[in-house]
CSV table of C-alpha atoms in Angstrom, one decimal:
chain,number,residue,atom,x,y,z
A,1,GLN,CA,-10.6,16.1,-4.2
A,2,VAL,CA,-8.1,13.3,-3.8
A,3,GLN,CA,-9.7,9.9,-3.7
A,4,LEU,CA,-8.1,6.5,-3.2
A,5,VAL,CA,-10.2,3.4,-3.6
A,6,GLU,CA,-8.8,0.0,-2.6
A,7,SER,CA,-10.0,-3.3,-4.0
A,8,GLY,CA,-9.0,-6.9,-4.2
A,9,GLY,CA,-9.2,-8.0,-0.5
A,10,GLY,CA,-10.9,-11.1,0.6
A,11,SER,CA,-10.5,-14.4,2.4
A,12,VAL,CA,-7.8,-16.9,1.5
A,13,GLN,CA,-6.2,-19.8,3.1
A,14,SER,CA,-2.7,-19.8,4.4
A,15,GLY,CA,-0.1,-19.9,1.6
A,16,GLY,CA,-2.5,-18.2,-0.8
A,17,SER,CA,-2.1,-15.0,-2.8
A,18,LEU,CA,-4.0,-11.8,-3.3
A,19,ARG,CA,-3.5,-8.8,-5.5
A,20,LEU,CA,-4.7,-5.5,-4.1
A,21,SER,CA,-5.4,-2.5,-6.3
A,22,CYS,CA,-5.7,1.2,-5.4
A,23,SER,CA,-7.4,3.5,-7.9
A,24,ALA,CA,-6.4,7.1,-7.5
A,25,SER,CA,-8.1,10.3,-8.7
A,26,GLY,CA,-8.3,14.0,-8.0
A,27,TYR,CA,-4.6,14.7,-8.3
A,28,ASN,CA,-1.6,14.1,-10.6
A,29,PHE,CA,-0.9,10.5,-9.8
A,30,ASN,CA,2.5,10.6,-11.5
A,31,SER,CA,3.7,13.3,-9.1
A,32,GLY,CA,2.8,11.4,-5.9
A,33,CYS,CA,4.7,9.0,-3.6
A,34,MET,CA,2.5,6.0,-2.8
A,35,GLY,CA,2.4,3.5,0.0
A,36,TRP,CA,0.6,0.5,1.4
A,37,ARG,CA,0.0,0.0,5.2
A,38,ARG,CA,-2.1,-2.4,7.1
A,39,GLN,CA,-3.8,-2.4,10.5
A,40,ALA,CA,-5.0,-5.4,12.5
A,41,PRO,CA,-7.5,-4.9,15.3
A,42,GLY,CA,-5.9,-3.5,18.4
A,43,LYS,CA,-2.6,-2.9,16.6
A,44,GLU,CA,-0.8,0.1,15.0
A,45,ARG,CA,-0.6,0.5,11.3
A,46,GLU,CA,2.5,-1.3,10.0
A,47,GLY,CA,3.7,-3.6,7.3
A,48,GLY,CA,4.5,-0.9,4.9
A,49,ALA,CA,5.7,-0.6,1.4
A,50,SER,CA,6.4,2.6,-0.5
A,51,ILE,CA,7.1,3.5,-4.1
A,52,ASN,CA,8.2,6.9,-5.2
A,53,ARG,CA,7.8,8.7,-8.5
A,54,GLY,CA,10.7,7.0,-10.1
A,55,GLY,CA,9.7,3.5,-9.0
A,56,ASP,CA,12.2,3.2,-6.1
A,57,ILE,CA,10.8,0.9,-3.5
A,58,ASP,CA,11.1,0.2,0.2
A,59,TYR,CA,9.6,-2.6,2.3
A,60,ALA,CA,9.1,-3.1,6.0
A,61,ASP,CA,10.9,-6.2,7.3
A,62,SER,CA,7.6,-7.9,8.1
A,63,VAL,CA,6.6,-8.1,4.5
A,64,LYS,CA,9.9,-8.2,2.6
A,65,GLY,CA,10.2,-11.1,0.2
A,66,ARG,CA,6.5,-11.9,0.2
A,67,PHE,CA,4.8,-8.7,-0.8
A,68,ALA,CA,5.5,-6.5,-3.8
A,69,ILE,CA,4.4,-3.0,-4.6
A,70,SER,CA,4.1,-1.5,-8.1
A,71,ARG,CA,2.4,1.3,-9.8
A,72,ASP,CA,0.9,1.9,-13.3
A,73,ASN,CA,1.0,5.6,-13.9
A,74,ALA,CA,-1.0,5.3,-17.1
A,75,LYS,CA,-3.9,3.8,-15.1
A,76,ASN,CA,-3.5,5.9,-12.0
A,77,THR,CA,-3.3,2.7,-10.0
A,78,LEU,CA,-1.2,1.3,-7.2
A,79,TYR,CA,-0.8,-2.5,-6.7
A,80,ARG,CA,0.2,-4.8,-3.9
A,81,GLN,CA,0.9,-8.4,-4.8
A,82,MET,CA,0.8,-10.6,-1.7
A,83,ASP,CA,2.1,-14.2,-1.8
A,84,SER,CA,2.6,-16.9,0.8
A,85,LEU,CA,0.0,-15.3,3.0
A,86,LYS,CA,-0.1,-16.1,6.7
A,87,PRO,CA,-2.8,-15.8,9.3
A,88,GLU,CA,-0.9,-12.9,10.9
A,89,ASP,CA,-1.3,-11.0,7.6
A,90,THR,CA,-5.0,-10.7,8.5
A,91,ALA,CA,-5.7,-6.9,8.6
A,92,MET,CA,-7.3,-4.0,6.9
A,93,TYR,CA,-5.0,-2.8,4.1
A,94,TYR,CA,-4.8,0.8,3.1
A,95,CYS,CA,-3.2,2.7,0.3
A,96,ALA,CA,-2.0,6.2,0.8
A,97,THR,CA,-0.3,9.1,-1.0
A,98,THR,CA,1.8,11.9,0.1
A,99,GLY,CA,0.4,14.1,-2.7
A,100,PRO,CA,3.1,15.7,-4.8
A,101,CYS,CA,6.5,14.7,-3.6
A,102,LEU,CA,10.2,15.1,-4.5
A,103,PRO,CA,11.5,12.6,-7.0
A,104,TRP,CA,13.8,10.9,-4.5
A,105,PHE,CA,11.4,10.8,-1.6
A,106,ARG,CA,9.9,7.6,-0.2
A,107,SER,CA,8.8,6.7,3.3
A,108,LEU,CA,7.5,3.9,5.4
A,109,VAL,CA,6.3,6.3,8.1
A,110,SER,CA,2.5,6.7,8.2
A,111,LYS,CA,2.5,10.4,9.2
A,112,ASP,CA,4.3,11.2,5.9
A,113,TYR,CA,1.2,10.3,4.0
A,114,ARG,CA,-1.5,12.9,3.7
A,115,TYR,CA,-4.3,11.0,1.9
A,116,TRP,CA,-5.7,7.6,2.7
A,117,GLY,CA,-8.2,5.2,1.2
A,118,GLN,CA,-10.9,3.5,3.2
A,119,GLY,CA,-9.2,0.1,3.2
A,120,THR,CA,-9.9,-3.4,2.0
A,121,GLN,CA,-10.1,-6.3,4.4
A,122,VAL,CA,-7.7,-9.3,4.0
A,123,THR,CA,-8.4,-12.4,6.1
A,124,VAL,CA,-6.1,-15.4,6.0
A,125,SER,CA,-7.2,-18.6,7.6
A,126,SER,CA,-4.9,-21.4,8.7
C-alpha cells in the first residue's frame, strides 16, 4: 500500500522559510516520479514542482525561484525548500507520486499523479 506522509508545515512570517518533507513507503521510491502541489481554500491545486527519476525538475511560474524540490532516494523522501514566503503561499501542501514512471517523464499536471499524501498546512502571516 502506497503511503505518502508530509511534515514540516507550520506558521511563519512573510519572508521566512520552511522545509517540507514527504516520507514515502509501499512502493519502489526510486522508480516513481514525484511532485508537490498546494491548495488554498476555494482554489484549485496549483503551484507545482516535479522531479523525475533522474532528478530533472520543473516548476510552476508561481513558485519558480523561491521554492526548490529535491529527493533522497536512499531515504525514500521528497523535500520542498520554500524561501521568501509570502502570505499568498498560505495553503495545504501535498506531495504526490505517479507510481512507476518512465525515466524521462515529469509533469506539473495533478491528474498525472496517482497517489497523494494527506497534506501539511503552511500559513504565512504578513
